[in-house]
XYZ file of C-alpha atoms in Angstrom:
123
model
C -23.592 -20.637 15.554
C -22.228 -23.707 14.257
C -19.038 -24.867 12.454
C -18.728 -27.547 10.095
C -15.780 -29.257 9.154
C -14.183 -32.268 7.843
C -12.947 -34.942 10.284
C -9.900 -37.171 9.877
C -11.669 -40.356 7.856
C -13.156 -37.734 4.897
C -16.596 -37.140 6.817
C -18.928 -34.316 7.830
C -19.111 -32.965 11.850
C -20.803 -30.686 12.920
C -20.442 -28.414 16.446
C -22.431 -25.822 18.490
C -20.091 -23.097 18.711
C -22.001 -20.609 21.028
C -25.010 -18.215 20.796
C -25.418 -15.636 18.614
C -26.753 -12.137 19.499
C -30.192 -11.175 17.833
C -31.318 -8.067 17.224
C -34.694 -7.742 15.274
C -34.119 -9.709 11.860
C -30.272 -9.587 12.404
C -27.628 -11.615 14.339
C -24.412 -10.931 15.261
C -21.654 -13.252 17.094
C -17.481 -12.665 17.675
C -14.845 -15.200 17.543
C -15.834 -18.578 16.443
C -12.838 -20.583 17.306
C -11.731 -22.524 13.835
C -9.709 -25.321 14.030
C -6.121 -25.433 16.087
C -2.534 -25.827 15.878
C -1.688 -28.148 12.764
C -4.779 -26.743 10.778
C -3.405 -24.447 8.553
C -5.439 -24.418 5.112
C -8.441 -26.497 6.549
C -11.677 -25.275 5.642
C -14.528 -24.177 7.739
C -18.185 -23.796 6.836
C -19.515 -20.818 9.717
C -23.643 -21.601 9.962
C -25.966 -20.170 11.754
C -28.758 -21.574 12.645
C -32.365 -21.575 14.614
C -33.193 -24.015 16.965
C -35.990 -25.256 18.375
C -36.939 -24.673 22.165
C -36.178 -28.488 23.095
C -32.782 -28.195 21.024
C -31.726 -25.075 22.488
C -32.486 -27.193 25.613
C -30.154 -29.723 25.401
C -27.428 -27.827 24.125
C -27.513 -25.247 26.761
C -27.721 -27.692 29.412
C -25.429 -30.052 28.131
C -22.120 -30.648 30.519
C -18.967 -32.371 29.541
C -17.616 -34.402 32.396
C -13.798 -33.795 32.078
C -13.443 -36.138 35.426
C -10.903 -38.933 33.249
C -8.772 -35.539 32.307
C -6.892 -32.924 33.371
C -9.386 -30.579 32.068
C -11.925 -29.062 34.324
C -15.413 -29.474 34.168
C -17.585 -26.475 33.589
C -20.800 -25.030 33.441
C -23.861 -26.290 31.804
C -23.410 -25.425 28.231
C -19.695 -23.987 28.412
C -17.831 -26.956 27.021
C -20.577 -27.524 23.998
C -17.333 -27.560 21.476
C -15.780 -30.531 22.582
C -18.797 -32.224 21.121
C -19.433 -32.618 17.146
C -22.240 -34.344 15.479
C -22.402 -35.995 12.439
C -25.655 -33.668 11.087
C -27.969 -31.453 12.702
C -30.399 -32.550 14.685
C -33.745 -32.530 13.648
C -34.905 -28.897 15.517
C -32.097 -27.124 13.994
C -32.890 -25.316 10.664
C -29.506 -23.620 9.308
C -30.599 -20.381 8.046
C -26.880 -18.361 6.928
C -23.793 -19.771 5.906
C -20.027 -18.387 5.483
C -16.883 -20.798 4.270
C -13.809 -19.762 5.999
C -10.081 -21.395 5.425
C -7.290 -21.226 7.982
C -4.105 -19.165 6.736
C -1.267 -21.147 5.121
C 1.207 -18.654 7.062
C -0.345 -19.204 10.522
C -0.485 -22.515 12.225
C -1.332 -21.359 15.925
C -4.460 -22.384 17.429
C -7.224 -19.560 17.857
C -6.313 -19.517 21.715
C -2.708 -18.626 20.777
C -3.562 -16.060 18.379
C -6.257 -14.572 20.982
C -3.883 -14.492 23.674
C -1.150 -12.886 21.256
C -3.342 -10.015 20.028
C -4.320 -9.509 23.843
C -0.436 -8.731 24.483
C -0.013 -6.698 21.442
C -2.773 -4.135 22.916
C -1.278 -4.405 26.368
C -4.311 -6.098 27.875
C-alpha cells in the first residue's frame, strides 16, 4: 500500500506504507497512517499496488539509520515511511486507488488518535 500526497513546494511524493494482505483476487490492509498533527483537510490518495520481486526487495530490506536522532533504528523494512519518492519506481504497477481527506475537526496525528481509541476500549 502506498500513500500519495502533496509536499510543502506543490509537488507529488509518494511512500510505501506497509503490505497488504492477499487473499485470492482480493487484498485487504488496516490503518494506513495519513498525515499528522497540523494536517487537518490535507488530502491523501490510498494506492495499492504490485510490485515486482526486485522492488519488493528493496523495500522490505530497506533500513533507516536513525543514528544522528533520537529515534531508534529498526528492523529491515519497519521504518519504510520515513521515506517518500517522487514517483513509483519502475516495478511498481498501481492497480486500486482511494482519495482520502483528513477531518477539519481533528488535528491529532494518527498515533494520537490510535492511542486514544486504545484507552476508550480499555486496552
Amino acid at each position: 500500500m502506498a500513500v500519495e500526497f502533496e509536499d510543502g513546494n506543490g509537488g507529488h511524493r509518494v511512500l510505501f506504507s506497509k503490505r497488504a494482505q492477499m487473499n485470492g483476487d482480493t487484498w485487504h490492509t488496516d490503518r494506513i497512517d495519513v498525515g499528522g498533527k497540523g494536517q487537518a483537510l490535507n488530502s491523501y490518495t490510498l494506492t495499492a499496488v504490485d510490485v515486482d520481486r526486485a522492488t519488493d526487495a528493496m523495500l522490505t530490506s530497506t533500513v533507516v539509520d536513525m543514528a544522528f536522532s533520537t529515534a531508534e533504528t529498526r528492523d529491515p523494512g519497519a521504518d519504510i515511511w520515513r521515506i517518500s519518492y517522487a514517483g513509483y519506481p519502475s516495478g511498481v504497477k498501481p492497480v486500486a486507488q482511494v482519495s482520502v481527506t483528513r477531518a477539519e475537526d481533528d488535528d491529532r496525528s494518527c498515533n494520537d488518535t490510535r492511542a486514544g481509541n486504545k484507552k476508550r476500549q480499555g486496552q
